[in-house]
């Protein structure tokens, strides 16, 4: 049987694609190529997680949000401070656990986005 070997991409529908691309560029540093996206290349130890949540989970914020992006960062505290200084809506709670540190922000279209700082050495 053939199996999926990883997540090849995440694709978003936007009410204003240019404005949403600009938000991700300006606040998370994601440079958008001429073809409309960005390719991330993994280093040793990198991984991508796929998970399914119950329909009534509040983990994504608004119950109408069908998915949530999770971006890996090197320094969660510095990233959250930078986003707060830029006027981005940042959730005050930060979660620390065995899988690393997690924080949340809202993009230009009010989608909850998760930021993840992996444990040291991962």
GROMACS .gro file of C-alpha atoms in nm:
model
  122
    1UNK     CA    1   0.000   0.000   0.000
    2UNK     CA    2   0.127   0.349  -0.085
    3UNK     CA    3   0.143   0.593   0.207
    4UNK     CA    4   0.165   0.966   0.252
    5UNK     CA    5   0.521   1.067   0.347
    6UNK     CA    6   0.460   1.418   0.476
    7UNK     CA    7   0.273   1.743   0.434
    8UNK     CA    8   0.365   1.901   0.104
    9UNK     CA    9   0.192   2.233   0.155
   10UNK     CA   10  -0.070   2.441   0.327
   11UNK     CA   11  -0.302   2.649   0.112
   12UNK     CA   12  -0.523   2.933   0.232
   13UNK     CA   13  -0.826   3.095   0.077
   14UNK     CA   14  -0.838   3.470   0.153
   15UNK     CA   15  -1.091   3.749   0.117
   16UNK     CA   16  -0.799   3.977   0.014
   17UNK     CA   17  -0.505   3.759  -0.096
   18UNK     CA   18  -0.260   4.047  -0.147
   19UNK     CA   19  -0.330   4.192   0.198
   20UNK     CA   20  -0.299   3.852   0.367
   21UNK     CA   21   0.029   3.775   0.187
   22UNK     CA   22   0.159   4.116   0.297
   23UNK     CA   23   0.059   4.045   0.660
   24UNK     CA   24   0.254   3.717   0.663
   25UNK     CA   25   0.552   3.890   0.496
   26UNK     CA   26   0.552   4.191   0.727
   27UNK     CA   27   0.483   4.014   1.056
   28UNK     CA   28   0.622   3.662   1.022
   29UNK     CA   29   0.894   3.728   0.763
   30UNK     CA   30   0.754   3.489   0.501
   31UNK     CA   31   0.871   3.613   0.163
   32UNK     CA   32   0.616   3.532  -0.106
   33UNK     CA   33   0.763   3.429  -0.443
   34UNK     CA   34   0.630   3.543  -0.781
   35UNK     CA   35   0.430   3.218  -0.804
   36UNK     CA   36   0.238   3.315  -0.488
   37UNK     CA   37   0.390   3.106  -0.210
   38UNK     CA   38   0.701   3.019  -0.009
   39UNK     CA   39   0.893   2.692   0.022
   40UNK     CA   40   1.036   2.603   0.362
   41UNK     CA   41   1.332   2.363   0.363
   42UNK     CA   42   1.380   2.139   0.667
   43UNK     CA   43   1.700   2.090   0.858
   44UNK     CA   44   1.803   1.774   1.040
   45UNK     CA   45   1.563   1.707   1.327
   46UNK     CA   46   1.277   1.904   1.173
   47UNK     CA   47   0.930   1.758   1.154
   48UNK     CA   48   0.577   1.846   1.052
   49UNK     CA   49   0.283   1.737   1.266
   50UNK     CA   50  -0.058   1.636   1.134
   51UNK     CA   51  -0.344   1.605   1.381
   52UNK     CA   52  -0.725   1.594   1.391
   53UNK     CA   53  -0.925   1.774   1.661
   54UNK     CA   54  -1.285   1.731   1.770
   55UNK     CA   55  -1.531   1.972   1.605
   56UNK     CA   56  -1.603   2.144   1.939
   57UNK     CA   57  -1.234   2.200   2.026
   58UNK     CA   58  -1.154   2.560   2.120
   59UNK     CA   59  -0.785   2.510   2.032
   60UNK     CA   60  -0.825   2.695   1.700
   61UNK     CA   61  -1.009   2.988   1.858
   62UNK     CA   62  -1.325   3.060   1.655
   63UNK     CA   63  -1.527   2.742   1.599
   64UNK     CA   64  -1.575   2.844   1.232
   65UNK     CA   65  -1.200   2.819   1.166
   66UNK     CA   66  -1.158   2.471   1.007
   67UNK     CA   67  -0.776   2.457   1.032
   68UNK     CA   68  -0.484   2.629   1.200
   69UNK     CA   69  -0.132   2.696   1.077
   70UNK     CA   70   0.161   2.615   1.306
   71UNK     CA   71   0.491   2.790   1.233
   72UNK     CA   72   0.824   2.689   1.385
   73UNK     CA   73   1.023   2.976   1.543
   74UNK     CA   74   1.365   2.998   1.708
   75UNK     CA   75   1.271   3.233   1.994
   76UNK     CA   76   0.902   3.243   2.083
   77UNK     CA   77   0.932   3.525   2.336
   78UNK     CA   78   1.119   3.750   2.092
   79UNK     CA   79   0.871   3.674   1.812
   80UNK     CA   80   0.569   3.748   2.033
   81UNK     CA   81   0.727   4.074   2.155
   82UNK     CA   82   0.798   4.177   1.796
   83UNK     CA   83   0.439   4.103   1.694
   84UNK     CA   84   0.293   4.289   1.994
   85UNK     CA   85   0.509   4.592   1.909
   86UNK     CA   86   0.370   4.582   1.554
   87UNK     CA   87   0.012   4.587   1.686
   88UNK     CA   88  -0.067   4.223   1.603
   89UNK     CA   89  -0.335   4.055   1.817
   90UNK     CA   90  -0.133   3.818   2.042
   91UNK     CA   91  -0.284   3.571   2.289
   92UNK     CA   92  -0.140   3.638   2.638
   93UNK     CA   93  -0.110   3.267   2.724
   94UNK     CA   94   0.209   3.076   2.638
   95UNK     CA   95   0.214   2.699   2.682
   96UNK     CA   96   0.534   2.522   2.795
   97UNK     CA   97   0.552   2.144   2.778
   98UNK     CA   98   0.747   1.839   2.670
   99UNK     CA   99   0.691   1.923   2.301
  100UNK     CA  100   0.823   2.278   2.334
  101UNK     CA  101   0.669   2.621   2.374
  102UNK     CA  102   0.354   2.741   2.200
  103UNK     CA  103   0.204   3.086   2.149
  104UNK     CA  104  -0.081   3.217   1.934
  105UNK     CA  105  -0.153   3.523   1.723
  106UNK     CA  106  -0.427   3.630   1.482
  107UNK     CA  107  -0.352   3.718   1.121
  108UNK     CA  108  -0.505   3.999   0.911
  109UNK     CA  109  -0.822   3.794   0.849
  110UNK     CA  110  -0.856   3.696   1.218
  111UNK     CA  111  -0.732   3.337   1.173
  112UNK     CA  112  -0.565   3.198   1.485
  113UNK     CA  113  -0.203   3.100   1.404
  114UNK     CA  114   0.016   2.891   1.633
  115UNK     CA  115   0.387   2.964   1.684
  116UNK     CA  116   0.603   2.677   1.807
  117UNK     CA  117   0.951   2.682   1.959
  118UNK     CA  118   1.069   2.319   1.967
  119UNK     CA  119   1.258   2.185   2.266
  120UNK     CA  120   1.632   2.255   2.260
  121UNK     CA  121   1.812   2.023   2.019
  122UNK     CA  122   1.512   1.952   1.798
   0.00000   0.00000   0.00000
